[in-house]
Amino acid sequence: MDLARESLRKLLDNDGIPDSIRLKLKSEYNEVNQLLDKLENGHLHVAVFGRVSVGKSSVLNALIGRDVFSTSILHGETKVTGIEAWQEYQDGGIFLLDTPGINEIDGEEREAMAHEVVRRSDLVLFVIDSDLTDVEMSALKLVADGTRPIILVVNKSDQYSNDDQLSLRQIIRKRVKDLIASANIIFAAAQPAEQKVVYVAEDGTEKESVRAKPIDIVNLKARLWDILESEGKTLSALNASIFAGDLSEKLGSALLEARSESAEKIIKTYCIGKGVAVAINPIPVADLVAAAAVDVSMIVHLSRLYNLPMTKVEAGELIKTIAAQMLILYGTVWAVNFISSALKLGTGGLSTVITAAAQGAIAYYSTLVIGQVAERYLAKGKSWGDAGPKFVVSEILDHLDRDSVISEAREEILAYLRKKAKK
Ligand SMILES: Nc1nc2c(ncn2[C@@H]2O[C@H](COP(=O)(O)OP(=O)(O)OP(=O)(O)O)[C@@H](O)[C@H]2O)c(=O)[nH]1
Ligand SMILES: [Mg+2]
């Protein structure tokens, strides 16, 4: 119980999650919050689930003893989830949840809603009113995933004679034997239909009267109490921790995805910025690496994205480390190599623009390498991992197709310059 609560709290209080992602996952956060409340108050949620019109709302009304949820012969009467405290249960804290029915024809959205409720419930009353259809069978398989107890409620038992009930029980039992314990198959009559009864009156004439068989809900109530008493509190904690686990996994991957997407955009922006700046105002190649002001800003920017803020000095140090690795790996010739590959791609005449764009492309490339290496470092929580910086740098360099990056950068820079010249 405490463990579950703790893991949820941690999830909620995690500073490592930026606001943008918090917003994106807000509904999940609310869910966790609700779950936390539920856990702290020791509440248990019992949900109905099943095909339209099998009597889900009626079953809940019969348990509660009042007409709380609306019922109708029309399919799809329940459109949204409803919740009601079950006062009758001695310890309190039990809530009954009504859900829309699964409909073979339409209502996918409502069905999704019902699944969602089930996912968060501690116990499920799967309601049917005859032998299970294929649709019910596959829905039952989804719901009976072993994480929460399920009672299979065979409602409308008033429609069956005693003999029919016996054989129906046999059939159902066989069909669900791998999914539901036979003690959890319960017959009920939540809202028995009125029937015309013909009787012989005292004066000997035949008369008709309309009456309904009595509501039969005692067996369901008894079984429900049994389960709640024996496993109630552990159920709730168990479900909460499963849910928290799911959610933190979901959050984790969403976080990673959102971050690397934004990181990619940030790096690209700085690459173009630096490339164009260098192209417009060419500087000696030797100064390229030294002219790291842009790279410093980029790293500071990235570090904020990863919630591991770095100062400019720190960022400068990081760039030095990366540049040193590049030097070790490629020797002093690396810059010269870039130039020749950049120029090689020129289509002929070495016009100033082309040369300038080539230099810009080199600047672009170096910023891209630095950005990607820095991102890797940040993603690992400001660490190079066991293999050290050299490994990371060489991996990124291997991974990037230098020539195509440079030629693309050149195109982008030229396109940018042309657009500017037109204005
Ligand atoms: N004969 C008989 N009819 C019942 C019983 N329980 C419910 N019904 C009838 O079945 C119909 C549907 O009942 P609801 O409780 O609205 O069914 P539901 O599963 O909630 O339906 P949706 O909300 O539309 O999915 C109503 O006309 C009820 O009167 C029962 O035990 N016996
Ligand atoms: Mg209903």
XYZ file of C-alpha atoms and ligand atoms in Angstrom:
456
model
C 0.000 0.000 0.000
C 2.666 2.478 1.063
C 4.884 1.415 -1.764
C 2.171 2.066 -4.309
C 1.458 5.438 -2.803
C 5.107 6.334 -2.745
C 5.679 5.470 -6.372
C 2.706 7.585 -7.394
C 3.880 10.534 -5.339
C 7.307 10.318 -6.859
C 5.787 10.331 -10.282
C 3.779 13.439 -9.519
C 6.549 15.342 -7.829
C 9.192 14.568 -10.404
C 10.881 17.870 -11.271
C 12.501 16.249 -14.249
C 9.314 16.617 -16.241
C 9.109 19.900 -18.154
C 5.868 21.854 -18.134
C 5.217 21.305 -21.824
C 5.075 17.565 -21.266
C 3.193 17.911 -18.019
C 0.531 19.691 -20.049
C 0.483 16.992 -22.679
C 0.019 14.302 -20.077
C -2.269 16.302 -17.891
C -5.164 13.897 -18.081
C -2.909 11.085 -16.992
C -1.686 13.232 -14.154
C -5.239 13.896 -13.061
C -5.860 10.214 -13.146
C -2.891 9.603 -10.913
C -4.143 12.268 -8.562
C -7.546 10.656 -8.360
C -5.938 7.328 -7.841
C -3.842 8.743 -5.050
C -6.947 10.089 -3.327
C -8.622 6.774 -3.765
C -5.660 4.983 -2.267
C -5.367 7.327 0.668
C -9.042 7.061 1.491
C -9.035 3.307 0.983
C -11.750 3.549 -1.641
C -12.636 0.656 -3.895
C -14.251 0.927 -7.290
C -16.596 -1.756 -8.559
C -17.535 -1.290 -12.216
C -20.112 -2.983 -14.409
C -19.160 -3.970 -17.908
C -21.036 -5.684 -20.702
C -23.148 -5.503 -23.822
C -25.868 -2.846 -24.169
C -29.165 -3.550 -22.459
C -28.101 -6.604 -20.503
C -29.120 -4.730 -17.345
C -25.877 -3.226 -16.069
C -27.534 -0.113 -14.672
C -30.348 -2.230 -13.268
C -27.884 -4.502 -11.438
C -26.287 -1.507 -9.756
C -29.674 -0.072 -8.808
C -30.634 -3.417 -7.300
C -27.423 -3.482 -5.243
C -27.942 0.060 -4.042
C -31.643 -0.485 -3.437
C -32.687 2.695 -5.233
C -33.063 3.770 -8.847
C -29.866 5.772 -9.073
C -28.865 4.964 -12.619
C -31.220 5.390 -15.508
C -32.393 2.244 -17.274
C -34.351 1.679 -20.451
C -35.275 -0.952 -22.961
C -33.475 1.196 -25.512
C -29.939 0.135 -26.353
C -27.296 2.596 -25.256
C -29.214 4.190 -22.402
C -26.076 4.798 -20.353
C -23.912 7.222 -22.267
C -21.421 8.380 -19.687
C -19.860 6.825 -16.655
C -21.702 7.307 -13.382
C -20.526 6.728 -9.850
C -22.405 6.181 -6.611
C -21.297 5.274 -3.110
C -22.523 1.929 -1.898
C -23.759 2.863 1.563
C -24.918 -0.589 2.455
C -21.450 -2.051 2.647
C -20.449 -1.833 6.295
C -16.973 -0.337 6.092
C -17.949 2.198 3.471
C -15.593 3.398 0.802
C -17.081 1.215 -1.918
C -18.152 2.984 -5.089
C -20.240 1.507 -7.857
C -19.521 2.641 -11.393
C -21.992 2.446 -14.225
C -20.579 2.314 -17.750
C -21.949 2.486 -21.288
C -22.490 -0.879 -22.912
C -20.426 -2.417 -25.655
C -22.427 -2.204 -28.808
C -21.857 -4.416 -31.785
C -23.033 -1.761 -34.227
C -21.747 1.617 -33.092
C -20.538 3.470 -30.022
C -16.823 2.835 -30.243
C -16.147 5.906 -28.194
C -18.470 4.830 -25.407
C -16.929 1.422 -25.483
C -13.476 2.928 -25.081
C -14.830 4.835 -22.092
C -16.072 1.626 -20.529
C -12.708 -0.036 -21.043
C -11.021 2.910 -19.430
C -13.225 2.626 -16.339
C -12.557 -1.071 -16.109
C -8.847 -0.464 -16.300
C -9.081 1.689 -13.204
C -11.491 -0.464 -11.264
C -10.685 -2.868 -8.495
C -13.416 -5.352 -9.247
C -15.572 -5.868 -12.312
C -19.123 -7.151 -12.648
C -19.249 -8.503 -16.157
C -22.965 -8.613 -16.932
C -24.563 -10.905 -19.507
C -28.171 -11.993 -20.007
C -27.761 -15.274 -21.884
C -24.984 -17.480 -23.216
C -22.007 -15.325 -24.218
C -21.850 -13.974 -27.767
C -18.527 -13.901 -29.616
C -18.248 -10.187 -28.959
C -18.817 -10.733 -25.252
C -16.335 -13.563 -25.211
C -13.547 -11.458 -26.679
C -14.404 -8.524 -24.422
C -14.261 -10.849 -21.428
C -10.831 -12.078 -22.462
C -9.610 -8.485 -22.541
C -11.046 -7.680 -19.141
C -10.036 -10.919 -17.438
C -6.327 -10.233 -17.599
C -5.738 -11.440 -14.079
C -5.225 -8.038 -12.517
C -8.626 -7.807 -10.817
C -11.385 -10.185 -9.773
C -14.353 -10.540 -12.077
C -17.827 -11.681 -11.234
C -19.787 -12.913 -14.222
C -23.352 -11.790 -13.544
C -25.984 -13.681 -15.518
C -28.820 -11.194 -15.266
C -32.506 -11.549 -16.225
C -32.672 -14.994 -14.634
C -36.433 -14.440 -14.294
C -36.607 -15.197 -18.004
C -35.378 -18.725 -17.465
C -37.039 -21.691 -15.806
C -35.027 -23.442 -13.121
C -34.034 -26.184 -15.536
C -32.964 -23.677 -18.148
C -30.890 -21.875 -15.542
C -29.096 -25.097 -14.671
C -28.175 -25.904 -18.239
C -27.246 -22.295 -18.974
C -24.890 -22.376 -16.011
C -23.288 -25.561 -17.389
C -22.749 -24.020 -20.800
C -21.353 -20.754 -19.477
C -19.134 -22.496 -16.974
C -17.539 -24.582 -19.690
C -17.048 -21.613 -21.944
C -15.310 -19.393 -19.396
C -13.508 -22.067 -17.416
C -10.081 -20.577 -18.117
C -11.190 -17.052 -17.287
C -13.624 -17.108 -14.365
C -13.788 -19.257 -11.250
C -17.116 -21.051 -11.142
C -17.881 -19.505 -7.727
C -17.856 -16.177 -9.526
C -20.630 -17.032 -11.953
C -23.725 -15.576 -10.303
C -27.311 -15.513 -11.526
C -29.401 -12.448 -10.772
C -32.669 -10.744 -11.632
C -32.141 -7.046 -11.176
C -35.379 -5.793 -12.666
C -37.662 -8.729 -13.439
C -40.155 -8.154 -16.207
C -43.803 -7.920 -15.423
C -45.743 -10.913 -16.569
C -49.356 -11.548 -17.237
C -50.545 -14.204 -14.885
C -53.801 -16.016 -15.467
C -55.490 -17.254 -12.345
C -58.836 -18.680 -11.391
C -60.790 -16.400 -9.162
C -62.976 -17.493 -6.274
C -66.043 -17.311 -8.425
C -64.434 -19.784 -10.811
C -63.761 -17.358 -13.643
C -60.305 -16.947 -15.212
C -58.708 -13.597 -14.472
C -55.505 -11.885 -15.571
C -53.162 -9.901 -13.442
C -49.778 -8.336 -14.095
C -46.972 -8.924 -11.699
C -43.274 -9.300 -11.605
C -41.149 -11.953 -10.034
C -39.147 -10.688 -7.065
C -35.780 -9.044 -7.553
C -32.983 -11.535 -7.020
C -29.724 -9.912 -6.029
C -28.770 -11.648 -2.760
C -26.285 -14.089 -4.238
C -24.441 -11.338 -6.046
C -24.369 -9.180 -2.957
C -23.017 -12.016 -0.850
C -20.286 -12.912 -3.319
C -19.307 -9.293 -3.708
C -18.996 -8.825 0.045
C -16.932 -11.975 0.347
C -14.409 -10.748 -2.160
C -14.301 -7.225 -0.796
C -13.795 -8.489 2.719
C -11.051 -10.926 1.888
C -9.056 -8.970 -0.658
C -10.429 -5.456 -0.649
C -7.567 -3.300 0.488
C -4.889 -5.245 -1.305
C -6.890 -4.976 -4.516
C -6.853 -1.261 -4.442
C -3.145 -0.984 -3.736
C -2.328 -3.597 -6.316
C -4.226 -1.816 -9.035
C -2.770 1.519 -8.127
C 0.755 0.221 -8.440
C 0.054 -1.487 -11.742
C -1.456 1.727 -13.010
C 1.416 3.812 -11.715
C 3.860 1.473 -13.406
C 2.067 1.758 -16.728
C 1.904 5.475 -16.433
C 5.520 6.049 -15.555
C 6.513 3.939 -18.515
C 4.237 5.975 -20.747
C 5.535 9.213 -19.288
C 9.103 8.099 -19.673
C 8.862 7.325 -23.352
C 6.753 10.396 -24.113
C 9.335 12.459 -22.318
C 12.209 10.976 -24.256
C 10.414 11.386 -27.544
C 9.360 14.970 -26.903
C 12.837 15.859 -25.729
C 14.751 14.421 -28.608
C 12.283 16.010 -31.008
C 12.781 19.434 -29.449
C 16.516 18.857 -29.181
C 16.673 18.100 -32.856
C 14.852 21.340 -33.647
C 17.062 23.374 -31.344
C 20.237 21.931 -32.842
C 19.018 22.505 -36.369
C 18.178 26.117 -35.640
C 21.645 26.787 -34.277
C 23.252 24.930 -37.172
C 21.531 27.086 -39.774
C 22.108 30.215 -37.746
C 25.788 29.564 -37.457
C 26.129 28.345 -41.028
C 24.490 31.435 -42.459
C 26.430 33.766 -40.166
C 29.700 32.235 -41.281
C 28.665 32.289 -44.954
C 27.752 35.937 -44.811
C 30.862 36.823 -42.949
C 33.507 34.178 -43.712
C 36.128 33.700 -41.071
C 39.373 31.783 -41.208
C 38.813 28.054 -40.847
C 41.093 27.853 -37.854
C 38.742 30.132 -35.998
C 35.712 28.001 -36.713
C 36.002 25.837 -33.659
C 37.081 28.734 -31.538
C 34.088 30.752 -32.666
C 32.022 28.747 -30.338
C 29.708 31.378 -28.942
C 26.820 29.963 -30.930
C 27.627 26.458 -29.774
C 27.765 27.639 -26.181
C 24.274 29.116 -26.435
C 23.032 25.946 -28.063
C 24.331 23.773 -25.252
C 22.920 26.084 -22.583
C 19.602 25.878 -24.420
C 19.728 22.075 -24.660
C 20.677 21.748 -21.007
C 17.530 23.607 -20.053
C 15.469 21.243 -22.187
C 16.902 18.340 -20.232
C 16.371 20.112 -16.934
C 20.079 19.957 -16.235
C 20.896 23.650 -16.596
C 24.503 24.436 -17.461
C 26.326 27.744 -17.234
C 28.131 29.206 -20.246
C 31.414 28.263 -18.627
C 30.302 24.677 -18.226
C 29.057 24.634 -21.797
C 32.407 25.998 -22.955
C 34.181 23.222 -21.089
C 31.942 20.661 -22.694
C 32.742 22.043 -26.149
C 36.449 21.862 -25.384
C 36.077 18.231 -24.398
C 34.184 17.455 -27.572
C 36.604 19.389 -29.802
C 39.537 17.644 -28.148
C 38.004 14.261 -28.918
C 37.438 15.295 -32.509
C 41.062 16.312 -32.732
C 42.236 13.046 -31.237
C 40.068 11.119 -33.589
C 40.817 12.972 -36.764
C 43.963 14.917 -36.052
C 44.409 18.506 -37.119
C 43.520 17.584 -40.641
C 39.819 17.259 -39.919
C 39.058 20.882 -40.684
C 41.029 20.741 -43.904
C 39.181 17.597 -44.888
C 35.895 19.316 -44.406
C 36.913 22.138 -46.684
C 37.919 19.899 -49.503
C 34.773 17.816 -49.224
C 32.689 20.947 -49.121
C 34.354 22.355 -52.165
C 34.250 19.067 -54.025
C 30.541 19.336 -54.001
C 30.630 22.664 -55.759
C 29.267 22.529 -59.266
C 32.256 24.256 -60.822
C 33.098 27.931 -60.653
C 34.409 28.840 -57.247
C 32.354 31.942 -56.895
C 32.613 33.725 -53.616
C 29.104 32.722 -52.719
C 29.914 29.056 -53.187
C 33.075 29.327 -51.116
C 31.245 31.235 -48.451
C 28.455 28.690 -48.424
C 31.023 25.922 -48.153
C 32.539 27.525 -45.110
C 29.106 28.008 -43.679
C 28.369 24.344 -44.310
C 31.430 23.346 -42.331
C 30.321 25.547 -39.478
C 26.911 23.924 -39.725
C 28.439 20.469 -39.562
C 30.626 21.203 -36.576
C 27.670 22.642 -34.670
C 25.616 19.594 -35.552
C 28.287 17.268 -34.197
C 28.685 19.310 -31.029
C 24.917 19.525 -30.589
C 24.356 15.818 -31.010
C 27.218 14.856 -28.742
C 26.029 17.331 -26.105
C 22.515 15.955 -26.354
C 23.759 12.437 -25.786
C 25.697 13.644 -22.753
C 22.626 15.389 -21.338
C 20.289 12.495 -22.088
C 22.525 10.301 -19.941
C 22.151 12.768 -17.075
C 25.373 14.686 -17.787
C 27.475 11.637 -18.185
C 29.566 10.055 -20.900
C 28.653 6.586 -19.778
C 31.247 3.888 -19.166
C 32.881 4.185 -22.544
C 33.819 7.856 -22.121
C 33.601 10.914 -24.369
C 35.758 9.484 -27.104
C 33.315 6.700 -27.750
C 30.329 9.046 -27.885
C 32.037 11.467 -30.246
C 33.250 8.745 -32.574
C 29.828 7.146 -32.599
C 28.145 10.382 -33.595
C 30.773 11.072 -36.240
C 30.372 7.578 -37.664
C 26.657 7.912 -37.635
C 26.556 11.215 -39.505
C 27.184 11.026 -43.215
C 29.510 13.967 -43.367
C 29.405 14.588 -47.100
C 25.652 14.525 -47.347
C 25.225 16.683 -44.238
C 27.607 19.223 -45.717
C 25.970 19.225 -49.119
C 22.522 19.593 -47.550
C 23.771 22.379 -45.330
C 25.252 24.101 -48.357
C 21.943 23.924 -50.174
C 20.065 25.261 -47.180
C 22.489 28.103 -46.696
C 22.458 29.004 -50.398
C 18.677 28.913 -50.445
C 18.631 31.204 -47.458
C 21.107 33.619 -49.050
C 19.181 33.673 -52.312
C 15.950 34.408 -50.528
C 17.660 37.265 -48.716
C 19.160 38.630 -51.952
C 15.698 38.728 -53.529
C 14.247 40.840 -50.770
N -36.560 -9.495 -17.494
C -35.627 -8.730 -16.989
N -35.332 -7.558 -17.552
C -34.379 -6.804 -16.984
C -33.650 -7.219 -15.864
N -32.743 -6.269 -15.557
C -32.911 -5.302 -16.470
N -33.876 -5.609 -17.324
C -34.374 -4.797 -18.426
O -33.395 -4.668 -19.435
C -33.451 -3.395 -20.039
C -32.108 -2.749 -20.008
O -31.709 -2.482 -18.685
P -30.564 -1.455 -18.339
O -30.268 -1.608 -16.886
O -30.898 -0.124 -18.837
O -29.410 -2.093 -19.190
P -27.929 -1.538 -19.412
O -27.052 -2.724 -19.574
O -27.571 -0.554 -18.378
O -28.127 -0.858 -20.825
P -27.243 0.306 -21.532
O -27.002 1.352 -20.521
O -28.132 0.737 -22.643
O -26.021 -0.376 -22.022
C -34.485 -2.607 -19.277
O -35.684 -2.620 -19.997
C -34.630 -3.372 -17.979
O -35.933 -3.278 -17.445
C -33.985 -8.487 -15.287
O -33.411 -8.938 -14.303
N -34.966 -9.182 -15.899
Mg -27.034 1.369 -18.519
